[in-house]
Amino acid sequence: MNEITLLAIAIAVAMDASAVSIAAGATLKKNLLYYGVRAALFFGFFQGGMALAGYLVGEAGSELIASFDHWVAFILLVLIGGKMCYESFQGEADEREAGITSLFTLTLLAIATSIDALAVGATFSLLDVEILPAALLIGVVTFAGSIIGIWAGRRFGCYLGERIELIGGVILIIIGIKILIDGVFL
């Protein structure tokens, strides 16, 4: 696999984390640098780590995880997105912080958005791709995409109004549905 193809895959895999980062950046009220970098590190680490784990699973038999990985991502993203939608109607927007301030929620988001990297890693094992450079590239691209997403959300989130958390929740639900549809029908 050439470098351009690998970079395109890394960018595609990072899109979910970037979308979550945009929503998070728009709702962060304080400590943007701390929470933004922490979220980007989590997303990058989990994306790269899941690609590596997927590769190892692929070596052992990718069909073990392929039958249910999309369901795991779907359930996690719909639960988190639903919670965000519900919370968007509770209290004032100024009283709430982005979900990434909670370490537990951040971890769930990082896992949910990196399930596709697990499948990519399994595919890489079938294609004899060198996994360490590939996983590192996926992690770095996801980190960069998350930082850009946090910044974009912070910069342009004010144009989306008070309901940015609702929009973020809906985005997570849509991503979850897309992953489920891709997993069931493709």
mmCIF file of N, CA, C and O in Angstrom, residues 64-101:
data_model
loop_
_atom_site.group_PDB
_atom_site.id
_atom_site.type_symbol
_atom_site.label_atom_id
_atom_site.label_comp_id
_atom_site.label_asym_id
_atom_site.label_seq_id
_atom_site.Cartn_x
_atom_site.Cartn_y
_atom_site.Cartn_z
ATOM 1 N N LEU A 64 -13.867 -12.740 13.792
ATOM 2 C CA LEU A 64 -14.338 -12.752 15.177
ATOM 3 C C LEU A 64 -14.949 -11.415 15.573
ATOM 4 O O LEU A 64 -15.995 -11.370 16.215
ATOM 5 N N ILE A 65 -14.301 -10.325 15.213
ATOM 6 C CA ILE A 65 -14.785 -9.004 15.609
ATOM 7 C C ILE A 65 -15.678 -8.377 14.554
ATOM 8 O O ILE A 65 -16.549 -7.578 14.878
ATOM 9 N N ALA A 66 -15.496 -8.729 13.310
ATOM 10 C CA ALA A 66 -16.241 -8.086 12.221
ATOM 11 C C ALA A 66 -17.744 -8.276 12.351
ATOM 12 O O ALA A 66 -18.517 -7.445 11.893
ATOM 13 N N SER A 67 -18.175 -9.322 13.002
ATOM 14 C CA SER A 67 -19.603 -9.588 13.096
ATOM 15 C C SER A 67 -20.329 -8.665 14.071
ATOM 16 O O SER A 67 -21.555 -8.555 14.010
ATOM 17 N N PHE A 68 -19.615 -7.997 14.954
ATOM 18 C CA PHE A 68 -20.306 -7.146 15.924
ATOM 19 C C PHE A 68 -19.657 -5.789 16.176
ATOM 20 O O PHE A 68 -20.202 -4.996 16.948
ATOM 21 N N ASP A 69 -18.545 -5.435 15.548
ATOM 22 C CA ASP A 69 -17.867 -4.171 15.836
ATOM 23 C C ASP A 69 -18.748 -2.961 15.555
ATOM 24 O O ASP A 69 -18.758 -1.993 16.310
ATOM 25 N N HIS A 70 -19.530 -3.023 14.483
ATOM 26 C CA HIS A 70 -20.405 -1.920 14.130
ATOM 27 C C HIS A 70 -21.513 -1.712 15.170
ATOM 28 O O HIS A 70 -21.944 -0.595 15.415
ATOM 29 N N TRP A 71 -21.960 -2.799 15.793
ATOM 30 C CA TRP A 71 -22.987 -2.689 16.834
ATOM 31 C C TRP A 71 -22.430 -1.994 18.079
ATOM 32 O O TRP A 71 -23.130 -1.189 18.702
ATOM 33 N N VAL A 72 -21.196 -2.306 18.442
ATOM 34 C CA VAL A 72 -20.568 -1.672 19.604
ATOM 35 C C VAL A 72 -20.444 -0.169 19.377
ATOM 36 O O VAL A 72 -20.826 0.637 20.231
ATOM 37 N N ALA A 73 -19.919 0.219 18.226
ATOM 38 C CA ALA A 73 -19.769 1.644 17.911
ATOM 39 C C ALA A 73 -21.124 2.337 17.883
ATOM 40 O O ALA A 73 -21.298 3.433 18.435
ATOM 41 N N PHE A 74 -22.109 1.703 17.255
ATOM 42 C CA PHE A 74 -23.452 2.267 17.158
ATOM 43 C C PHE A 74 -24.046 2.509 18.549
ATOM 44 O O PHE A 74 -24.525 3.609 18.849
ATOM 45 N N ILE A 75 -24.006 1.512 19.405
ATOM 46 C CA ILE A 75 -24.598 1.629 20.744
ATOM 47 C C ILE A 75 -23.916 2.731 21.551
ATOM 48 O O ILE A 75 -24.578 3.577 22.159
ATOM 49 N N LEU A 76 -22.578 2.743 21.544
ATOM 50 C CA LEU A 76 -21.860 3.772 22.301
ATOM 51 C C LEU A 76 -22.170 5.175 21.789
ATOM 52 O O LEU A 76 -22.450 6.085 22.570
ATOM 53 N N LEU A 77 -22.130 5.358 20.477
ATOM 54 C CA LEU A 77 -22.359 6.686 19.919
ATOM 55 C C LEU A 77 -23.802 7.157 20.117
ATOM 56 O O LEU A 77 -24.046 8.330 20.424
ATOM 57 N N VAL A 78 -24.770 6.258 19.987
ATOM 58 C CA VAL A 78 -26.162 6.635 20.192
ATOM 59 C C VAL A 78 -26.428 6.958 21.671
ATOM 60 O O VAL A 78 -27.134 7.929 21.982
ATOM 61 N N LEU A 79 -25.846 6.189 22.567
ATOM 62 C CA LEU A 79 -26.021 6.490 23.997
ATOM 63 C C LEU A 79 -25.417 7.841 24.368
ATOM 64 O O LEU A 79 -26.064 8.661 25.038
ATOM 65 N N ILE A 80 -24.198 8.094 23.922
ATOM 66 C CA ILE A 80 -23.547 9.367 24.238
ATOM 67 C C ILE A 80 -24.267 10.517 23.534
ATOM 68 O O ILE A 80 -24.529 11.564 24.134
ATOM 69 N N GLY A 81 -24.604 10.330 22.253
ATOM 70 C CA GLY A 81 -25.320 11.362 21.514
ATOM 71 C C GLY A 81 -26.689 11.645 22.113
ATOM 72 O O GLY A 81 -27.107 12.804 22.232
ATOM 73 N N GLY A 82 -27.387 10.597 22.503
ATOM 74 C CA GLY A 82 -28.688 10.769 23.140
ATOM 75 C C GLY A 82 -28.583 11.526 24.449
ATOM 76 O O GLY A 82 -29.414 12.398 24.754
ATOM 77 N N LYS A 83 -27.560 11.218 25.210
ATOM 78 C CA LYS A 83 -27.322 11.931 26.469
ATOM 79 C C LYS A 83 -27.052 13.409 26.194
ATOM 80 O O LYS A 83 -27.570 14.284 26.898
ATOM 81 N N MET A 84 -26.255 13.694 25.169
ATOM 82 C CA MET A 84 -25.970 15.089 24.816
ATOM 83 C C MET A 84 -27.246 15.807 24.383
ATOM 84 O O MET A 84 -27.471 16.955 24.775
ATOM 85 N N CYS A 85 -28.082 15.149 23.590
ATOM 86 C CA CYS A 85 -29.344 15.751 23.154
ATOM 87 C C CYS A 85 -30.238 16.044 24.357
ATOM 88 O O CYS A 85 -30.797 17.137 24.479
ATOM 89 N N TYR A 86 -30.350 15.076 25.250
ATOM 90 C CA TYR A 86 -31.166 15.258 26.455
ATOM 91 C C TYR A 86 -30.639 16.421 27.287
ATOM 92 O O TYR A 86 -31.407 17.287 27.719
ATOM 93 N N GLU A 87 -29.329 16.449 27.499
ATOM 94 C CA GLU A 87 -28.734 17.500 28.324
ATOM 95 C C GLU A 87 -28.832 18.874 27.677
ATOM 96 O O GLU A 87 -28.784 19.887 28.366
ATOM 97 N N SER A 88 -28.987 18.918 26.352
ATOM 98 C CA SER A 88 -29.099 20.212 25.685
ATOM 99 C C SER A 88 -30.381 20.946 26.083
ATOM 100 O O SER A 88 -30.468 22.165 25.951
ATOM 101 N N PHE A 89 -31.357 20.201 26.583
ATOM 102 C CA PHE A 89 -32.616 20.803 26.996
ATOM 103 C C PHE A 89 -32.674 21.035 28.502
ATOM 104 O O PHE A 89 -33.679 21.517 29.018
ATOM 105 N N GLN A 90 -31.606 20.714 29.221
ATOM 106 C CA GLN A 90 -31.563 20.849 30.669
ATOM 107 C C GLN A 90 -30.746 22.074 31.056
ATOM 108 O O GLN A 90 -29.581 22.158 30.729
ATOM 109 N N GLY A 91 -31.327 23.020 31.743
ATOM 110 C CA GLY A 91 -30.594 24.166 32.266
ATOM 111 C C GLY A 91 -30.083 25.083 31.179
ATOM 112 O O GLY A 91 -30.401 24.961 30.006
ATOM 113 N N GLU A 92 -29.251 26.006 31.565
ATOM 114 C CA GLU A 92 -28.650 26.966 30.650
ATOM 115 C C GLU A 92 -27.408 26.384 30.020
ATOM 116 O O GLU A 92 -26.656 25.672 30.666
ATOM 117 N N ALA A 93 -27.154 26.725 28.783
ATOM 118 C CA ALA A 93 -25.970 26.237 28.079
ATOM 119 C C ALA A 93 -24.695 26.653 28.788
ATOM 120 O O ALA A 93 -23.705 25.934 28.767
ATOM 121 N N ASP A 94 -24.711 27.829 29.407
ATOM 122 C CA ASP A 94 -23.508 28.316 30.076
ATOM 123 C C ASP A 94 -23.123 27.464 31.280
ATOM 124 O O ASP A 94 -22.000 27.509 31.740
ATOM 125 N N GLU A 95 -24.092 26.708 31.818
ATOM 126 C CA GLU A 95 -23.823 25.898 32.995
ATOM 127 C C GLU A 95 -23.167 24.573 32.660
ATOM 128 O O GLU A 95 -22.661 23.885 33.535
ATOM 129 N N ARG A 96 -23.198 24.165 31.408
ATOM 130 C CA ARG A 96 -22.692 22.857 31.012
ATOM 131 C C ARG A 96 -21.326 22.973 30.356
ATOM 132 O O ARG A 96 -20.997 23.956 29.719
ATOM 133 N N GLU A 97 -20.564 21.948 30.489
ATOM 134 C CA GLU A 97 -19.281 21.846 29.806
ATOM 135 C C GLU A 97 -19.372 20.730 28.770
ATOM 136 O O GLU A 97 -20.251 19.879 28.836
ATOM 137 N N ALA A 98 -18.450 20.727 27.858
ATOM 138 C CA ALA A 98 -18.405 19.688 26.835
ATOM 139 C C ALA A 98 -18.185 18.326 27.477
ATOM 140 O O ALA A 98 -17.560 18.219 28.532
ATOM 141 N N GLY A 99 -18.672 17.274 26.814
ATOM 142 C CA GLY A 99 -18.509 15.925 27.325
ATOM 143 C C GLY A 99 -17.064 15.504 27.488
ATOM 144 O O GLY A 99 -16.769 14.624 28.280
ATOM 145 N N ILE A 100 -16.159 16.151 26.782
ATOM 146 C CA ILE A 100 -14.758 15.740 26.870
ATOM 147 C C ILE A 100 -14.098 16.155 28.164
ATOM 148 O O ILE A 100 -12.987 15.733 28.444
ATOM 149 N N THR A 101 -14.772 16.949 28.996
ATOM 150 C CA THR A 101 -14.185 17.298 30.288
ATOM 151 C C THR A 101 -14.280 16.126 31.258
ATOM 152 O O THR A 101 -13.507 16.039 32.192
#
